[in-house]
PDB file of C-alpha atoms in Angstrom:
ATOM      1  CA  MET A 278       0.054   0.024  -0.110  1.00 78.00           C
ATOM      2  CA  VAL A 279       1.284   3.344  -0.943  1.00 84.00           C
ATOM      3  CA  LYS A 280       1.538   5.962   1.814  1.00 85.00           C
ATOM      4  CA  SER A 281       0.161   9.357   1.062  1.00 83.00           C
ATOM      5  CA  THR A 282      -0.065  12.653   3.390  1.00 87.00           C
ATOM      6  CA  VAL A 283      -2.979  14.830   2.879  1.00 86.00           C
ATOM      7  CA  ARG A 284      -3.755  18.137   4.674  1.00 91.00           C
ATOM      8  CA  PHE A 285      -7.177  18.971   5.695  1.00 92.00           C
ATOM      9  CA  PRO A 286      -8.508  22.195   7.516  1.00 95.00           C
ATOM     10  CA  GLU A 287      -9.283  21.858  11.216  1.00 96.00           C
ATOM     11  CA  GLU A 288     -13.007  21.831  10.637  1.00 96.00           C
ATOM     12  CA  VAL A 289     -12.956  18.986   8.352  1.00 94.00           C
ATOM     13  CA  MET A 290     -10.949  16.865  10.710  1.00 95.00           C
ATOM     14  CA  ASP A 291     -13.394  17.515  13.406  1.00 96.00           C
ATOM     15  CA  GLN A 292     -16.211  16.209  11.309  1.00 94.00           C
ATOM     16  CA  VAL A 293     -14.124  13.345  10.488  1.00 94.00           C
ATOM     17  CA  GLU A 294     -13.368  12.654  14.176  1.00 96.00           C
ATOM     18  CA  LYS A 295     -16.959  12.922  14.788  1.00 94.00           C
ATOM     19  CA  ILE A 296     -17.771  10.148  12.506  1.00 92.00           C
ATOM     20  CA  VAL A 297     -15.240   7.987  13.826  1.00 94.00           C
ATOM     21  CA  ASP A 298     -16.468   8.611  17.489  1.00 95.00           C
ATOM     22  CA  GLU A 299     -19.941   7.651  16.124  1.00 92.00           C
ATOM     23  CA  GLY A 300     -18.471   4.276  15.038  1.00 89.00           C
ATOM     24  CA  MET A 301     -19.270   4.772  11.264  1.00 87.00           C
ATOM     25  CA  CYS A 302     -15.295   4.128  10.498  1.00 88.00           C
ATOM     26  CA  SER A 303     -12.943   2.440  12.782  1.00 90.00           C
ATOM     27  CA  ASN A 304     -10.397   5.571  12.525  1.00 93.00           C
ATOM     28  CA  LYS A 305      -9.408   8.567  10.374  1.00 92.00           C
ATOM     29  CA  SER A 306      -7.490   6.569   8.038  1.00 91.00           C
ATOM     30  CA  GLU A 307     -10.351   4.351   7.161  1.00 90.00           C
ATOM     31  CA  PHE A 308     -12.739   7.108   6.523  1.00 92.00           C
ATOM     32  CA  GLN A 309     -10.272   8.924   4.186  1.00 91.00           C
ATOM     33  CA  ARG A 310      -9.560   5.597   2.247  1.00 88.00           C
ATOM     34  CA  PHE A 311     -13.337   5.220   2.006  1.00 90.00           C
ATOM     35  CA  ALA A 312     -13.978   8.907   1.051  1.00 91.00           C
ATOM     36  CA  VAL A 313     -11.518   8.782  -1.956  1.00 90.00           C
ATOM     37  CA  GLU A 314     -12.876   5.327  -2.888  1.00 90.00           C
ATOM     38  CA  TYR A 315     -16.460   6.603  -2.763  1.00 89.00           C
ATOM     39  CA  VAL A 316     -15.506   9.705  -5.364  1.00 92.00           C
ATOM     40  CA  LEU A 317     -13.811   7.513  -7.562  1.00 91.00           C
ATOM     41  CA  PHE A 318     -16.768   4.838  -7.408  1.00 89.00           C
ATOM     42  CA  GLU A 319     -19.281   7.662  -8.194  1.00 87.00           C
ATOM     43  CA  ALA A 320     -17.280   9.458 -10.903  1.00 90.00           C
ATOM     44  CA  THR A 321     -15.681   6.478 -12.711  1.00 90.00           C
ATOM     45  CA  ASP A 322     -16.015   2.694 -13.109  1.00 88.00           C
ATOM     46  CA  HIS A 323     -13.484   2.297 -10.124  1.00 87.00           C
ATOM     47  CA  ASP A 324     -14.047  -0.929  -7.952  1.00 86.00           C
ATOM     48  CA  PRO A 325     -13.562  -0.176  -4.378  1.00 86.00           C
ATOM     49  CA  SER A 326     -11.099  -2.014  -2.397  1.00 84.00           C
ATOM     50  CA  VAL A 327     -11.983  -0.708   1.072  1.00 81.00           C
ATOM     51  CA  VAL A 328     -13.220  -3.568   3.298  1.00 83.00           C
ATOM     52  CA  ASP A 329     -16.890  -3.313   4.058  1.00 83.00           C
ATOM     53  CA  PHE A 330     -17.379  -0.581   1.492  1.00 87.00           C
ATOM     54  CA  ASP A 331     -21.075  -1.156   0.652  1.00 85.00           C
ATOM     55  CA  GLU A 332     -21.699  -1.400   4.506  1.00 85.00           C
ATOM     56  CA  ILE A 333     -20.051   1.901   5.458  1.00 86.00           C
ATOM     57  CA  ARG A 334     -21.615   3.519   2.272  1.00 86.00           C
ATOM     58  CA  THR A 335     -25.292   2.276   3.536  1.00 86.00           C
ATOM     59  CA  GLU A 336     -24.343   3.646   7.216  1.00 85.00           C
ATOM     60  CA  MET A 337     -23.176   6.940   5.897  1.00 83.00           C
ATOM     61  CA  PHE A 338     -26.006   7.608   3.126  1.00 84.00           C
ATOM     62  CA  PRO A 339     -29.044   5.936   4.768  1.00 83.00           C
ATOM     63  CA  GLU A 340     -31.329   8.025   2.756  1.00 79.00           C
ATOM     64  CA  GLN A 341     -30.205   6.491  -0.602  1.00 70.00           C
ATOM     65  CA  THR A 342     -32.474   3.559  -1.701  1.00 55.00           C
ATOM     66  CA  GLU A 343     -31.065   0.197  -2.463  1.00 57.00           C
ATOM     67  CA  GLU A 344     -31.913   0.736  -6.223  1.00 55.00           C
ATOM     68  CA  HIS A 345     -29.623   3.979  -6.274  1.00 54.00           C
ATOM     69  CA  ILE A 346     -26.680   2.249  -4.342  1.00 50.00           C
ATOM     70  CA  ILE A 347     -26.475  -0.761  -6.886  1.00 51.00           C
ATOM     71  CA  GLU A 348     -26.626   1.784  -9.913  1.00 50.00           C
TER      72      GLU A 348
END
């Protein structure tokens, strides 16, 4: 796995930490990997490799219907 350093504003990291504290992701790195893979999944034909990608996506976006998620 390649290591990459990304800088975020403190306000963004506060929100990420809130998501981690709520248990949607196990840590900040998992959230960041999910976020990148989610954008690639939505924007291209990328096949996500994040463990439990579909479960995390469903938990993060419960308002999406099953049909929308499969598309």
